[in-house]
Amino acid sequence: PGQPFRNGPAIDAWVVPGAAGDERHERLDASEGHARVAVRVHAMGAGLWRYDYAVMNLDYARALTEGSEPNLRVLDARGFSGLRVPLGAGGSVGATTFTDTDMLAANDWTVQVPAPGGSPAAVTWDAPAGSNTLDWGTLFHFSLVVDAPPVAGSVILLPARAGMPADYSVASLVPGAPPLFADGFE
């Protein structure tokens, strides 16, 4: 209310494209479609940072088709089924969250968090097999609390259907290495 309407996806209002500092908003422009990844990082104190990622699939799909033109039939058009956020060496992950549009816990994406210093050094969210993929016009929210400040890096979007490329790297802010003297002992 009181503000003029703006064209564009909702994610543009959350983090403005081209933002700097503790926010970042980048586009994925691929031959199979387009997506956006935005992040906000909040210093929580006590050496902890909260990373909030919004991933919006504008029109990306790796389609399963049958026949050929002019009788081409699209059988299925899935988007993304995973998000991977790399961690700096030695980073420790606290709470994680996932939020989608349907509020049904039964089809929420699962999260794998490595043990400190474990491998692979990434937090990965995965869609349930064959359902609740991040399809056209959909936005999902992911967050994690880490004991590491943000650095420039890339998050990885995993397509729901196998093909080439196997994944997409999108520039973002990711957890770096924890500060050497994070506990104040010097």
JSON list of C-alpha atoms in Angstrom, two decimals:
[
{"chain": "A", "resi": 1, "resn": "PRO", "atom": "CA", "xyz": [0.00, 0.00, 0.00]},
{"chain": "A", "resi": 2, "resn": "GLY", "atom": "CA", "xyz": [1.18, 3.47, -0.87]},
{"chain": "A", "resi": 3, "resn": "GLN", "atom": "CA", "xyz": [3.91, 2.13, -3.17]},
{"chain": "A", "resi": 4, "resn": "PRO", "atom": "CA", "xyz": [3.67, 1.94, -6.96]},
{"chain": "A", "resi": 5, "resn": "PHE", "atom": "CA", "xyz": [3.45, -1.48, -8.58]},
{"chain": "A", "resi": 6, "resn": "ARG", "atom": "CA", "xyz": [6.68, -2.81, -10.08]},
{"chain": "A", "resi": 7, "resn": "ASN", "atom": "CA", "xyz": [7.09, -5.36, -12.84]},
{"chain": "A", "resi": 8, "resn": "GLY", "atom": "CA", "xyz": [9.27, -8.38, -12.21]},
{"chain": "A", "resi": 9, "resn": "PRO", "atom": "CA", "xyz": [9.50, -11.40, -9.93]},
{"chain": "A", "resi": 10, "resn": "ALA", "atom": "CA", "xyz": [8.84, -11.14, -6.18]},
{"chain": "A", "resi": 11, "resn": "ILE", "atom": "CA", "xyz": [12.45, -12.08, -5.40]},
{"chain": "A", "resi": 12, "resn": "ASP", "atom": "CA", "xyz": [13.50, -8.68, -6.81]},
{"chain": "A", "resi": 13, "resn": "ALA", "atom": "CA", "xyz": [11.69, -6.96, -3.93]},
{"chain": "A", "resi": 14, "resn": "TRP", "atom": "CA", "xyz": [13.41, -9.13, -1.30]},
{"chain": "A", "resi": 15, "resn": "VAL", "atom": "CA", "xyz": [16.98, -8.48, -2.48]},
{"chain": "A", "resi": 16, "resn": "VAL", "atom": "CA", "xyz": [17.51, -5.98, -5.27]},
{"chain": "A", "resi": 17, "resn": "PRO", "atom": "CA", "xyz": [19.52, -7.40, -8.20]},
{"chain": "A", "resi": 18, "resn": "GLY", "atom": "CA", "xyz": [23.10, -6.16, -8.00]},
{"chain": "A", "resi": 19, "resn": "ALA", "atom": "CA", "xyz": [22.98, -5.73, -4.19]},
{"chain": "A", "resi": 20, "resn": "ALA", "atom": "CA", "xyz": [26.31, -5.62, -2.36]},
{"chain": "A", "resi": 21, "resn": "GLY", "atom": "CA", "xyz": [27.53, -6.15, 1.20]},
{"chain": "A", "resi": 22, "resn": "ASP", "atom": "CA", "xyz": [25.66, -8.87, 3.10]},
{"chain": "A", "resi": 23, "resn": "GLU", "atom": "CA", "xyz": [23.12, -9.35, 0.31]},
{"chain": "A", "resi": 24, "resn": "ARG", "atom": "CA", "xyz": [23.47, -10.77, -3.17]},
{"chain": "A", "resi": 25, "resn": "HIS", "atom": "CA", "xyz": [21.04, -11.49, -6.02]},
{"chain": "A", "resi": 26, "resn": "GLU", "atom": "CA", "xyz": [22.18, -13.31, -9.15]},
{"chain": "A", "resi": 27, "resn": "ARG", "atom": "CA", "xyz": [20.56, -14.75, -12.26]},
{"chain": "A", "resi": 28, "resn": "LEU", "atom": "CA", "xyz": [20.98, -18.14, -13.85]},
{"chain": "A", "resi": 29, "resn": "ASP", "atom": "CA", "xyz": [20.57, -17.78, -17.60]},
{"chain": "A", "resi": 30, "resn": "ALA", "atom": "CA", "xyz": [20.76, -21.21, -19.21]},
{"chain": "A", "resi": 31, "resn": "SER", "atom": "CA", "xyz": [19.53, -22.64, -22.50]},
{"chain": "A", "resi": 32, "resn": "GLU", "atom": "CA", "xyz": [16.92, -24.60, -20.51]},
{"chain": "A", "resi": 33, "resn": "GLY", "atom": "CA", "xyz": [15.55, -21.53, -18.73]},
{"chain": "A", "resi": 34, "resn": "HIS", "atom": "CA", "xyz": [16.15, -18.95, -16.04]},
{"chain": "A", "resi": 35, "resn": "ALA", "atom": "CA", "xyz": [16.30, -18.86, -12.24]},
{"chain": "A", "resi": 36, "resn": "ARG", "atom": "CA", "xyz": [17.36, -16.42, -9.54]},
{"chain": "A", "resi": 37, "resn": "VAL", "atom": "CA", "xyz": [19.25, -16.94, -6.30]},
{"chain": "A", "resi": 38, "resn": "ALA", "atom": "CA", "xyz": [19.20, -14.26, -3.60]},
{"chain": "A", "resi": 39, "resn": "VAL", "atom": "CA", "xyz": [20.84, -14.37, -0.19]},
{"chain": "A", "resi": 40, "resn": "ARG", "atom": "CA", "xyz": [20.82, -12.23, 2.93]},
{"chain": "A", "resi": 41, "resn": "VAL", "atom": "CA", "xyz": [23.41, -12.81, 5.64]},
{"chain": "A", "resi": 42, "resn": "HIS", "atom": "CA", "xyz": [22.75, -11.65, 9.22]},
{"chain": "A", "resi": 43, "resn": "ALA", "atom": "CA", "xyz": [25.43, -11.48, 11.93]},
{"chain": "A", "resi": 44, "resn": "MET", "atom": "CA", "xyz": [23.75, -13.01, 14.98]},
{"chain": "A", "resi": 45, "resn": "GLY", "atom": "CA", "xyz": [26.53, -12.34, 17.49]},
{"chain": "A", "resi": 46, "resn": "ALA", "atom": "CA", "xyz": [28.62, -14.87, 19.38]},
{"chain": "A", "resi": 47, "resn": "GLY", "atom": "CA", "xyz": [30.43, -15.74, 16.12]},
{"chain": "A", "resi": 48, "resn": "LEU", "atom": "CA", "xyz": [27.30, -16.97, 14.32]},
{"chain": "A", "resi": 49, "resn": "TRP", "atom": "CA", "xyz": [25.82, -15.94, 10.95]},
{"chain": "A", "resi": 50, "resn": "ARG", "atom": "CA", "xyz": [22.43, -16.78, 9.49]},
{"chain": "A", "resi": 51, "resn": "TYR", "atom": "CA", "xyz": [22.27, -17.30, 5.72]},
{"chain": "A", "resi": 52, "resn": "ASP", "atom": "CA", "xyz": [18.81, -16.96, 4.12]},
{"chain": "A", "resi": 53, "resn": "TYR", "atom": "CA", "xyz": [18.62, -18.11, 0.50]},
{"chain": "A", "resi": 54, "resn": "ALA", "atom": "CA", "xyz": [15.63, -17.59, -1.78]},
{"chain": "A", "resi": 55, "resn": "VAL", "atom": "CA", "xyz": [15.69, -19.60, -4.99]},
{"chain": "A", "resi": 56, "resn": "MET", "atom": "CA", "xyz": [13.11, -18.76, -7.66]},
{"chain": "A", "resi": 57, "resn": "ASN", "atom": "CA", "xyz": [12.61, -20.78, -10.80]},
{"chain": "A", "resi": 58, "resn": "LEU", "atom": "CA", "xyz": [11.35, -18.35, -13.42]},
{"chain": "A", "resi": 59, "resn": "ASP", "atom": "CA", "xyz": [11.02, -20.72, -16.40]},
{"chain": "A", "resi": 60, "resn": "TYR", "atom": "CA", "xyz": [13.72, -23.40, -16.11]},
{"chain": "A", "resi": 61, "resn": "ALA", "atom": "CA", "xyz": [12.72, -26.96, -17.03]},
{"chain": "A", "resi": 62, "resn": "ARG", "atom": "CA", "xyz": [14.48, -30.05, -18.30]},
{"chain": "A", "resi": 63, "resn": "ALA", "atom": "CA", "xyz": [11.57, -31.56, -20.19]},
{"chain": "A", "resi": 64, "resn": "LEU", "atom": "CA", "xyz": [10.81, -35.18, -20.94]},
{"chain": "A", "resi": 65, "resn": "THR", "atom": "CA", "xyz": [9.30, -35.29, -24.42]},
{"chain": "A", "resi": 66, "resn": "GLU", "atom": "CA", "xyz": [7.82, -37.78, -26.85]},
{"chain": "A", "resi": 67, "resn": "GLY", "atom": "CA", "xyz": [7.68, -37.59, -30.64]},
{"chain": "A", "resi": 68, "resn": "SER", "atom": "CA", "xyz": [9.02, -34.76, -32.74]},
{"chain": "A", "resi": 69, "resn": "GLU", "atom": "CA", "xyz": [7.74, -31.50, -34.17]},
{"chain": "A", "resi": 70, "resn": "PRO", "atom": "CA", "xyz": [5.08, -30.84, -35.24]},
{"chain": "A", "resi": 71, "resn": "ASN", "atom": "CA", "xyz": [3.78, -33.65, -33.00]},
{"chain": "A", "resi": 72, "resn": "LEU", "atom": "CA", "xyz": [6.04, -33.06, -30.01]},
{"chain": "A", "resi": 73, "resn": "ARG", "atom": "CA", "xyz": [4.44, -33.90, -26.70]},
{"chain": "A", "resi": 74, "resn": "VAL", "atom": "CA", "xyz": [5.83, -32.73, -23.35]},
{"chain": "A", "resi": 75, "resn": "LEU", "atom": "CA", "xyz": [5.34, -35.54, -20.82]},
{"chain": "A", "resi": 76, "resn": "ASP", "atom": "CA", "xyz": [6.98, -33.84, -17.86]},
{"chain": "A", "resi": 77, "resn": "ALA", "atom": "CA", "xyz": [8.81, -30.56, -17.21]},
{"chain": "A", "resi": 78, "resn": "ARG", "atom": "CA", "xyz": [10.66, -30.57, -13.89]},
{"chain": "A", "resi": 79, "resn": "GLY", "atom": "CA", "xyz": [12.88, -27.83, -12.50]},
{"chain": "A", "resi": 80, "resn": "PHE", "atom": "CA", "xyz": [15.39, -28.26, -9.70]},
{"chain": "A", "resi": 81, "resn": "SER", "atom": "CA", "xyz": [15.57, -30.99, -7.07]},
{"chain": "A", "resi": 82, "resn": "GLY", "atom": "CA", "xyz": [18.54, -29.87, -5.00]},
{"chain": "A", "resi": 83, "resn": "LEU", "atom": "CA", "xyz": [20.52, -26.96, -3.60]},
{"chain": "A", "resi": 84, "resn": "ARG", "atom": "CA", "xyz": [24.10, -27.28, -2.37]},
{"chain": "A", "resi": 85, "resn": "VAL", "atom": "CA", "xyz": [25.79, -24.57, -0.25]},
{"chain": "A", "resi": 86, "resn": "PRO", "atom": "CA", "xyz": [29.56, -25.09, 0.21]},
{"chain": "A", "resi": 87, "resn": "LEU", "atom": "CA", "xyz": [31.13, -24.55, 3.62]},
{"chain": "A", "resi": 88, "resn": "GLY", "atom": "CA", "xyz": [34.54, -23.12, 4.41]},
{"chain": "A", "resi": 89, "resn": "ALA", "atom": "CA", "xyz": [37.04, -25.43, 6.07]},
{"chain": "A", "resi": 90, "resn": "GLY", "atom": "CA", "xyz": [36.18, -26.06, 9.70]},
{"chain": "A", "resi": 91, "resn": "GLY", "atom": "CA", "xyz": [32.73, -24.47, 9.57]},
{"chain": "A", "resi": 92, "resn": "SER", "atom": "CA", "xyz": [30.11, -25.86, 11.92]},
{"chain": "A", "resi": 93, "resn": "VAL", "atom": "CA", "xyz": [26.40, -25.76, 11.00]},
{"chain": "A", "resi": 94, "resn": "GLY", "atom": "CA", "xyz": [23.65, -25.15, 13.54]},
{"chain": "A", "resi": 95, "resn": "ALA", "atom": "CA", "xyz": [19.98, -24.84, 12.64]},
{"chain": "A", "resi": 96, "resn": "THR", "atom": "CA", "xyz": [18.69, -25.29, 9.08]},
{"chain": "A", "resi": 97, "resn": "THR", "atom": "CA", "xyz": [15.24, -24.58, 7.62]},
{"chain": "A", "resi": 98, "resn": "PHE", "atom": "CA", "xyz": [13.33, -25.20, 4.41]},
{"chain": "A", "resi": 99, "resn": "THR", "atom": "CA", "xyz": [10.12, -23.45, 3.41]},
{"chain": "A", "resi": 100, "resn": "ASP", "atom": "CA", "xyz": [8.02, -24.12, 0.32]},
{"chain": "A", "resi": 101, "resn": "THR", "atom": "CA", "xyz": [4.59, -22.97, -0.81]},
{"chain": "A", "resi": 102, "resn": "ASP", "atom": "CA", "xyz": [2.34, -25.83, 0.30]},
{"chain": "A", "resi": 103, "resn": "MET", "atom": "CA", "xyz": [3.23, -26.04, 4.02]},
{"chain": "A", "resi": 104, "resn": "LEU", "atom": "CA", "xyz": [2.97, -29.87, 3.90]},
{"chain": "A", "resi": 105, "resn": "ALA", "atom": "CA", "xyz": [5.77, -31.32, 6.01]},
{"chain": "A", "resi": 106, "resn": "ALA", "atom": "CA", "xyz": [5.45, -34.70, 4.27]},
{"chain": "A", "resi": 107, "resn": "ASN", "atom": "CA", "xyz": [7.01, -33.37, 1.05]},
{"chain": "A", "resi": 108, "resn": "ASP", "atom": "CA", "xyz": [9.63, -31.00, 2.49]},
{"chain": "A", "resi": 109, "resn": "TRP", "atom": "CA", "xyz": [13.14, -31.21, 1.13]},
{"chain": "A", "resi": 110, "resn": "THR", "atom": "CA", "xyz": [15.57, -33.10, 3.34]},
{"chain": "A", "resi": 111, "resn": "VAL", "atom": "CA", "xyz": [18.89, -31.59, 4.41]},
{"chain": "A", "resi": 112, "resn": "GLN", "atom": "CA", "xyz": [22.28, -33.25, 4.79]},
{"chain": "A", "resi": 113, "resn": "VAL", "atom": "CA", "xyz": [24.72, -31.44, 7.07]},
{"chain": "A", "resi": 114, "resn": "PRO", "atom": "CA", "xyz": [28.31, -32.68, 7.26]},
{"chain": "A", "resi": 115, "resn": "ALA", "atom": "CA", "xyz": [30.04, -33.16, 10.59]},
{"chain": "A", "resi": 116, "resn": "PRO", "atom": "CA", "xyz": [32.56, -30.37, 11.33]},
{"chain": "A", "resi": 117, "resn": "GLY", "atom": "CA", "xyz": [35.51, -30.92, 9.02]},
{"chain": "A", "resi": 118, "resn": "GLY", "atom": "CA", "xyz": [33.54, -33.67, 7.28]},
{"chain": "A", "resi": 119, "resn": "SER", "atom": "CA", "xyz": [33.27, -34.37, 3.59]},
{"chain": "A", "resi": 120, "resn": "PRO", "atom": "CA", "xyz": [31.71, -33.17, 1.42]},
{"chain": "A", "resi": 121, "resn": "ALA", "atom": "CA", "xyz": [32.03, -29.73, 2.97]},
{"chain": "A", "resi": 122, "resn": "ALA", "atom": "CA", "xyz": [28.56, -28.59, 1.90]},
{"chain": "A", "resi": 123, "resn": "VAL", "atom": "CA", "xyz": [25.01, -28.41, 3.16]},
{"chain": "A", "resi": 124, "resn": "THR", "atom": "CA", "xyz": [22.67, -30.05, 0.64]},
{"chain": "A", "resi": 125, "resn": "TRP", "atom": "CA", "xyz": [18.87, -29.91, 0.43]},
{"chain": "A", "resi": 126, "resn": "ASP", "atom": "CA", "xyz": [17.14, -32.54, -1.75]},
{"chain": "A", "resi": 127, "resn": "ALA", "atom": "CA", "xyz": [13.55, -32.87, -2.94]},
{"chain": "A", "resi": 128, "resn": "PRO", "atom": "CA", "xyz": [11.71, -36.08, -2.10]},
{"chain": "A", "resi": 129, "resn": "ALA", "atom": "CA", "xyz": [12.06, -38.62, -4.93]},
{"chain": "A", "resi": 130, "resn": "GLY", "atom": "CA", "xyz": [9.77, -37.63, -7.79]},
{"chain": "A", "resi": 131, "resn": "SER", "atom": "CA", "xyz": [7.89, -34.86, -6.00]},
{"chain": "A", "resi": 132, "resn": "ASN", "atom": "CA", "xyz": [7.93, -31.23, -4.87]},
{"chain": "A", "resi": 133, "resn": "THR", "atom": "CA", "xyz": [10.62, -30.09, -7.27]},
{"chain": "A", "resi": 134, "resn": "LEU", "atom": "CA", "xyz": [11.30, -26.37, -7.70]},
{"chain": "A", "resi": 135, "resn": "ASP", "atom": "CA", "xyz": [9.34, -25.90, -10.93]},
{"chain": "A", "resi": 136, "resn": "TRP", "atom": "CA", "xyz": [8.35, -22.88, -13.06]},
{"chain": "A", "resi": 137, "resn": "GLY", "atom": "CA", "xyz": [7.18, -19.80, -11.18]},
{"chain": "A", "resi": 138, "resn": "THR", "atom": "CA", "xyz": [8.03, -21.25, -7.75]},
{"chain": "A", "resi": 139, "resn": "LEU", "atom": "CA", "xyz": [10.17, -19.79, -4.97]},
{"chain": "A", "resi": 140, "resn": "PHE", "atom": "CA", "xyz": [11.61, -21.82, -2.06]},
{"chain": "A", "resi": 141, "resn": "HIS", "atom": "CA", "xyz": [13.46, -20.54, 1.03]},
{"chain": "A", "resi": 142, "resn": "PHE", "atom": "CA", "xyz": [16.46, -22.24, 2.64]},
{"chain": "A", "resi": 143, "resn": "SER", "atom": "CA", "xyz": [18.44, -21.09, 5.67]},
{"chain": "A", "resi": 144, "resn": "LEU", "atom": "CA", "xyz": [21.32, -22.19, 7.83]},
{"chain": "A", "resi": 145, "resn": "VAL", "atom": "CA", "xyz": [23.22, -20.88, 10.85]},
{"chain": "A", "resi": 146, "resn": "VAL", "atom": "CA", "xyz": [26.99, -21.23, 10.62]},
{"chain": "A", "resi": 147, "resn": "ASP", "atom": "CA", "xyz": [29.99, -20.12, 12.68]},
{"chain": "A", "resi": 148, "resn": "ALA", "atom": "CA", "xyz": [31.61, -18.58, 9.59]},
{"chain": "A", "resi": 149, "resn": "PRO", "atom": "CA", "xyz": [31.33, -15.16, 7.97]},
{"chain": "A", "resi": 150, "resn": "PRO", "atom": "CA", "xyz": [30.27, -14.74, 4.35]},
{"chain": "A", "resi": 151, "resn": "VAL", "atom": "CA", "xyz": [32.66, -14.85, 1.40]},
{"chain": "A", "resi": 152, "resn": "ALA", "atom": "CA", "xyz": [32.03, -14.67, -2.33]},
{"chain": "A", "resi": 153, "resn": "GLY", "atom": "CA", "xyz": [31.41, -18.13, -3.74]},
{"chain": "A", "resi": 154, "resn": "SER", "atom": "CA", "xyz": [28.80, -20.13, -5.61]},
{"chain": "A", "resi": 155, "resn": "VAL", "atom": "CA", "xyz": [25.80, -22.25, -4.69]},
{"chain": "A", "resi": 156, "resn": "ILE", "atom": "CA", "xyz": [24.90, -25.26, -6.83]},
{"chain": "A", "resi": 157, "resn": "LEU", "atom": "CA", "xyz": [21.43, -25.90, -8.28]},
{"chain": "A", "resi": 158, "resn": "LEU", "atom": "CA", "xyz": [20.75, -29.55, -9.10]},
{"chain": "A", "resi": 159, "resn": "PRO", "atom": "CA", "xyz": [18.31, -30.27, -11.97]},
{"chain": "A", "resi": 160, "resn": "ALA", "atom": "CA", "xyz": [15.52, -32.73, -11.25]},
{"chain": "A", "resi": 161, "resn": "ARG", "atom": "CA", "xyz": [16.27, -34.73, -14.40]},
{"chain": "A", "resi": 162, "resn": "ALA", "atom": "CA", "xyz": [19.69, -36.05, -15.45]},
{"chain": "A", "resi": 163, "resn": "GLY", "atom": "CA", "xyz": [21.35, -34.37, -18.40]},
{"chain": "A", "resi": 164, "resn": "MET", "atom": "CA", "xyz": [24.07, -31.94, -19.31]},
{"chain": "A", "resi": 165, "resn": "PRO", "atom": "CA", "xyz": [25.14, -29.94, -17.51]},
{"chain": "A", "resi": 166, "resn": "ALA", "atom": "CA", "xyz": [24.74, -32.07, -14.40]},
{"chain": "A", "resi": 167, "resn": "ASP", "atom": "CA", "xyz": [24.37, -28.97, -12.22]},
{"chain": "A", "resi": 168, "resn": "TYR", "atom": "CA", "xyz": [24.43, -25.18, -12.34]},
{"chain": "A", "resi": 169, "resn": "SER", "atom": "CA", "xyz": [26.75, -22.91, -10.35]},
{"chain": "A", "resi": 170, "resn": "VAL", "atom": "CA", "xyz": [25.32, -19.51, -9.34]},
{"chain": "A", "resi": 171, "resn": "ALA", "atom": "CA", "xyz": [27.45, -16.76, -7.76]},
{"chain": "A", "resi": 172, "resn": "SER", "atom": "CA", "xyz": [26.37, -15.98, -4.19]},
{"chain": "A", "resi": 173, "resn": "LEU", "atom": "CA", "xyz": [27.60, -15.45, -0.65]},
{"chain": "A", "resi": 174, "resn": "VAL", "atom": "CA", "xyz": [28.59, -18.65, 1.16]},
{"chain": "A", "resi": 175, "resn": "PRO", "atom": "CA", "xyz": [30.09, -19.45, 4.57]},
{"chain": "A", "resi": 176, "resn": "GLY", "atom": "CA", "xyz": [33.87, -19.00, 4.61]},
{"chain": "A", "resi": 177, "resn": "ALA", "atom": "CA", "xyz": [36.28, -20.36, 7.18]},
{"chain": "A", "resi": 178, "resn": "PRO", "atom": "CA", "xyz": [35.55, -19.51, 10.82]},
{"chain": "A", "resi": 179, "resn": "PRO", "atom": "CA", "xyz": [37.73, -16.73, 12.25]},
{"chain": "A", "resi": 180, "resn": "LEU", "atom": "CA", "xyz": [40.92, -18.02, 13.86]},
{"chain": "A", "resi": 181, "resn": "PHE", "atom": "CA", "xyz": [40.18, -16.40, 17.22]},
{"chain": "A", "resi": 182, "resn": "ALA", "atom": "CA", "xyz": [36.40, -16.66, 17.18]},
{"chain": "A", "resi": 183, "resn": "ASP", "atom": "CA", "xyz": [36.27, -17.64, 20.85]},
{"chain": "A", "resi": 184, "resn": "GLY", "atom": "CA", "xyz": [38.18, -14.53, 21.96]},
{"chain": "A", "resi": 185, "resn": "PHE", "atom": "CA", "xyz": [41.16, -16.55, 23.21]},
{"chain": "A", "resi": 186, "resn": "GLU", "atom": "CA", "xyz": [44.39, -14.94, 21.99]}
]
